[in-house]
Short mmCIF file of C-alpha atoms and ligand atoms in Angstrom, two decimals:
data_model
loop_
_atom_site.label_atom_id
_atom_site.label_comp_id
_atom_site.label_asym_id
_atom_site.label_seq_id
_atom_site.Cartn_x
_atom_site.Cartn_y
_atom_site.Cartn_z
CA UNK A 1 -105.48 0.89 27.77
CA UNK A 2 -101.99 0.03 26.61
CA UNK A 3 -101.52 -0.39 22.87
CA UNK A 4 -98.44 -2.06 21.35
CA UNK A 5 -97.06 -1.31 17.90
CA UNK A 6 -93.89 -1.81 15.88
CA UNK A 7 -94.72 1.03 13.49
CA UNK A 8 -92.88 4.36 13.72
CA UNK A 9 -94.03 6.12 10.52
CA UNK A 10 -96.60 8.36 12.25
CA UNK A 11 -94.61 8.76 15.46
CA UNK A 12 -93.69 12.31 16.54
CA UNK A 13 -91.15 13.63 19.03
CA UNK A 14 -93.95 15.12 21.16
CA UNK A 15 -95.10 11.56 21.97
CA UNK A 16 -91.67 10.74 23.39
CA UNK A 17 -91.34 12.79 26.56
CA UNK A 18 -90.15 11.63 29.97
CA UNK A 19 -87.65 8.97 28.89
CA UNK A 20 -83.95 8.51 29.72
CA UNK A 21 -84.60 9.05 33.42
CA UNK A 22 -81.37 9.52 35.35
CA UNK A 23 -79.22 10.13 32.28
CA UNK A 24 -77.01 13.17 32.97
CA UNK A 25 -77.13 14.18 29.30
CA UNK A 26 -80.23 12.55 27.79
CA UNK A 27 -81.12 12.47 24.10
CA UNK A 28 -83.84 14.99 23.25
CA UNK A 29 -87.26 13.68 22.12
CA UNK A 30 -86.21 14.58 18.54
CA UNK A 31 -83.02 12.52 18.89
CA UNK A 32 -85.06 9.74 20.50
CA UNK A 33 -87.26 9.76 17.40
CA UNK A 34 -84.15 9.51 15.18
CA UNK A 35 -82.95 6.54 17.28
CA UNK A 36 -86.25 4.71 16.85
CA UNK A 37 -86.54 5.47 13.13
CA UNK A 38 -82.93 4.35 12.59
CA UNK A 39 -83.42 1.06 14.42
CA UNK A 40 -83.88 -2.34 12.79
CA UNK A 41 -86.97 -3.17 14.85
CA UNK A 42 -88.87 -1.22 17.51
CA UNK A 43 -91.78 -2.00 19.81
CA UNK A 44 -93.69 0.86 21.39
CA UNK A 45 -96.23 0.78 24.19
CA UNK A 46 -98.70 3.66 23.99
CA UNK A 47 -101.35 4.83 26.44
CA UNK A 48 -104.42 5.02 24.20
CA UNK A 49 -105.98 7.63 26.50
CA UNK A 50 -103.17 10.14 25.96
CA UNK A 51 -101.47 8.94 22.76
CA UNK A 52 -98.15 9.17 24.60
CA UNK A 53 -95.50 6.47 24.28
CA UNK A 54 -95.04 5.04 27.78
CA UNK A 55 -92.52 2.32 26.97
CA UNK A 56 -90.22 1.34 24.16
CA UNK A 57 -87.55 -1.12 23.14
CA UNK A 58 -85.35 -1.09 20.05
CA UNK A 59 -82.99 -3.45 18.26
CA UNK A 60 -80.20 -2.75 15.80
CA UNK A 61 -79.18 -5.58 13.50
CA UNK A 62 -77.40 -6.76 10.34
CA UNK A 63 -80.64 -8.58 9.54
CA UNK A 64 -78.74 -11.82 8.94
CA UNK A 65 -77.01 -13.15 12.03
CA UNK A 66 -77.07 -10.78 14.96
CA UNK A 67 -79.07 -8.13 16.78
CA UNK A 68 -78.38 -5.93 19.76
CA UNK A 69 -80.98 -4.44 22.06
CA UNK A 70 -79.57 -1.10 23.24
CA UNK A 71 -82.56 0.49 24.99
CA UNK A 72 -85.58 -0.61 27.00
CA UNK A 73 -87.50 1.82 29.19
CA UNK A 74 -90.97 2.08 30.69
CA UNK A 75 -92.07 5.38 32.24
CA UNK A 76 -91.96 5.22 36.03
CA UNK A 77 -95.73 5.44 36.61
CA UNK A 78 -96.37 2.49 34.28
CA UNK A 79 -93.73 0.12 35.71
CA UNK A 80 -94.48 -3.20 37.41
CA UNK A 81 -97.44 -3.98 35.14
CA UNK A 82 -95.69 -6.36 32.75
CA UNK A 83 -95.17 -3.75 30.02
CA UNK A 84 -91.36 -4.10 29.88
CA UNK A 85 -91.65 -7.89 29.64
CA UNK A 86 -94.26 -7.62 26.90
CA UNK A 87 -92.05 -5.22 24.92
CA UNK A 88 -89.16 -7.70 25.07
CA UNK A 89 -91.39 -10.67 24.19
CA UNK A 90 -92.79 -8.84 21.16
CA UNK A 91 -89.33 -7.74 20.06
CA UNK A 92 -88.04 -11.31 20.33
CA UNK A 93 -90.80 -12.43 17.94
CA UNK A 94 -89.64 -9.76 15.46
CA UNK A 95 -86.04 -11.03 15.82
CA UNK A 96 -86.88 -14.72 15.40
CA UNK A 97 -84.42 -16.62 13.22
CA UNK A 98 -81.37 -14.56 14.16
CA UNK A 99 -78.46 -16.44 15.71
CA UNK A 100 -77.32 -13.82 18.26
CA UNK A 101 -79.56 -11.44 20.19
CA UNK A 102 -77.52 -9.58 22.78
CA UNK A 103 -78.04 -6.88 25.38
CA UNK A 104 -76.13 -5.43 28.29
CA UNK A 105 -77.71 -4.85 31.69
CA UNK A 106 -76.88 -4.07 35.30
CA UNK A 107 -76.54 -7.09 37.62
CA UNK A 108 -79.89 -6.39 39.35
CA UNK A 109 -81.71 -7.04 36.07
CA UNK A 110 -80.08 -10.44 35.46
CA UNK A 111 -83.08 -12.37 36.89
CA UNK A 112 -85.49 -10.22 34.85
CA UNK A 113 -83.81 -11.02 31.54
CA UNK A 114 -83.24 -14.65 32.52
CA UNK A 115 -87.01 -15.00 32.92
CA UNK A 116 -87.34 -13.64 29.38
CA UNK A 117 -84.98 -16.27 27.95
CA UNK A 118 -81.58 -14.55 28.06
CA UNK A 119 -78.38 -15.95 29.60
CA UNK A 120 -75.56 -14.10 31.36
CA UNK A 121 -72.38 -13.54 29.33
CA UNK A 122 -69.35 -11.35 29.88
CA UNK A 123 -69.65 -8.12 27.90
CA UNK A 124 -66.99 -5.52 27.06
CA UNK A 125 -68.02 -1.94 26.60
CA UNK A 126 -66.79 1.59 25.97
CA UNK A 127 -68.76 4.79 26.56
CA UNK A 128 -68.09 8.31 25.23
CA UNK A 129 -70.10 10.40 27.69
CA UNK A 130 -69.63 13.52 25.54
CA UNK A 131 -71.98 11.82 23.05
CA UNK A 132 -74.60 10.60 25.55
CA UNK A 133 -77.26 12.90 24.09
CA UNK A 134 -76.47 11.83 20.51
CA UNK A 135 -73.54 11.56 18.11
CA UNK A 136 -71.52 14.75 17.73
CA UNK A 137 -70.58 15.78 14.19
CA UNK A 138 -66.96 14.88 13.48
CA UNK A 139 -64.65 13.97 10.63
CA UNK A 140 -65.61 10.29 10.85
CA UNK A 141 -69.37 10.79 11.42
CA UNK A 142 -71.46 9.95 8.38
C1 COA B 1 -86.49 -2.48 33.49
C2 COA B 1 -87.86 -1.91 33.11
C3 COA B 1 -87.92 -1.67 31.61
C4 COA B 1 -88.93 -2.91 33.50
O1 COA B 1 -90.17 -2.42 33.05
P1 COA B 1 -91.54 -2.90 33.72
O2 COA B 1 -92.64 -2.58 32.79
O3 COA B 1 -91.65 -2.39 35.11
O4 COA B 1 -91.27 -4.48 33.74
P2 COA B 1 -92.29 -5.62 34.11
O5 COA B 1 -93.53 -5.05 34.73
O6 COA B 1 -92.40 -6.49 32.95
O7 COA B 1 -91.48 -6.39 35.21
C5 COA B 1 -91.29 -5.82 36.49
C6 COA B 1 -90.17 -6.55 37.13
O8 COA B 1 -88.94 -5.99 36.65
C7 COA B 1 -87.92 -6.27 37.57
N1 COA B 1 -87.12 -5.05 37.72
C8 COA B 1 -87.29 -3.89 37.07
N2 COA B 1 -86.36 -3.01 37.42
C9 COA B 1 -85.59 -3.63 38.32
C10 COA B 1 -84.43 -3.23 39.05
N3 COA B 1 -83.89 -2.02 38.91
N4 COA B 1 -83.90 -4.12 39.88
C11 COA B 1 -84.43 -5.35 40.04
N5 COA B 1 -85.52 -5.78 39.36
C12 COA B 1 -86.08 -4.92 38.52
C13 COA B 1 -88.59 -6.72 38.81
O9 COA B 1 -88.42 -8.13 38.83
C14 COA B 1 -90.05 -6.40 38.62
O10 COA B 1 -90.81 -7.31 39.30
P3 COA B 1 -91.97 -6.78 40.29
O11 COA B 1 -93.00 -6.13 39.42
O12 COA B 1 -92.42 -8.02 40.94
O13 COA B 1 -91.31 -5.80 41.22
C15 COA B 1 -88.16 -0.57 33.87
O14 COA B 1 -87.96 -0.79 35.26
C16 COA B 1 -87.30 0.57 33.41
O15 COA B 1 -87.65 1.29 32.48
N6 COA B 1 -86.16 0.80 34.08
C17 COA B 1 -85.25 1.90 33.74
C18 COA B 1 -84.51 1.63 32.46
C19 COA B 1 -83.79 0.31 32.50
O16 COA B 1 -83.16 -0.08 33.49
N7 COA B 1 -83.85 -0.38 31.36
C20 COA B 1 -83.19 -1.66 31.16
C21 COA B 1 -81.88 -1.41 30.50
S1 COA B 1 -80.99 -2.93 30.29
#
């Protein structure tokens, strides 16, 4: 059975294996845990048989006007069962009342997010691939 939660207090890195498929330099499970704990809101899908997280989505936000959804992923063997859609729907409930809720996706996912209430918009982006696995310490890093 799939269980959904927005609580991360008891979450451990060992429950977060198998994500960031295809990323050349993926965050470790420990860094993934830091990402989730540092997020404004999170929804996790867990397989109650194994206790493993099998899908997640997170939002970062100022809590007043805007939120951004940086990551959504469902483990390969659990895809196509509505879990990703349910994660987004539950996250949208947690973000209700905010003016802007934005995300960036590849063109092939446009129809997916349109079905979930999003609209296409031009986005500008910059990526530092040296930091793909997590922020590197530097003079400006806090
Ligand atoms: C996108 C993702 C989260 C969807 O999770 P999911 O649990 O399979 O989603 P749902 O079951 O709710 O919906 C499945 C639908 O997603 C759509 N979809 C998912 N990935 C797609 C892709 N790469 N291209 C086109 N459609 C896609 C399809 O419409 C699919 O419909 P189908 O089941 O009839 O084939 C999952 O495929 C995933 O983790 N992908 C890798 C990470 C990723 O791309 N994240 C999104 C970043 S913006």
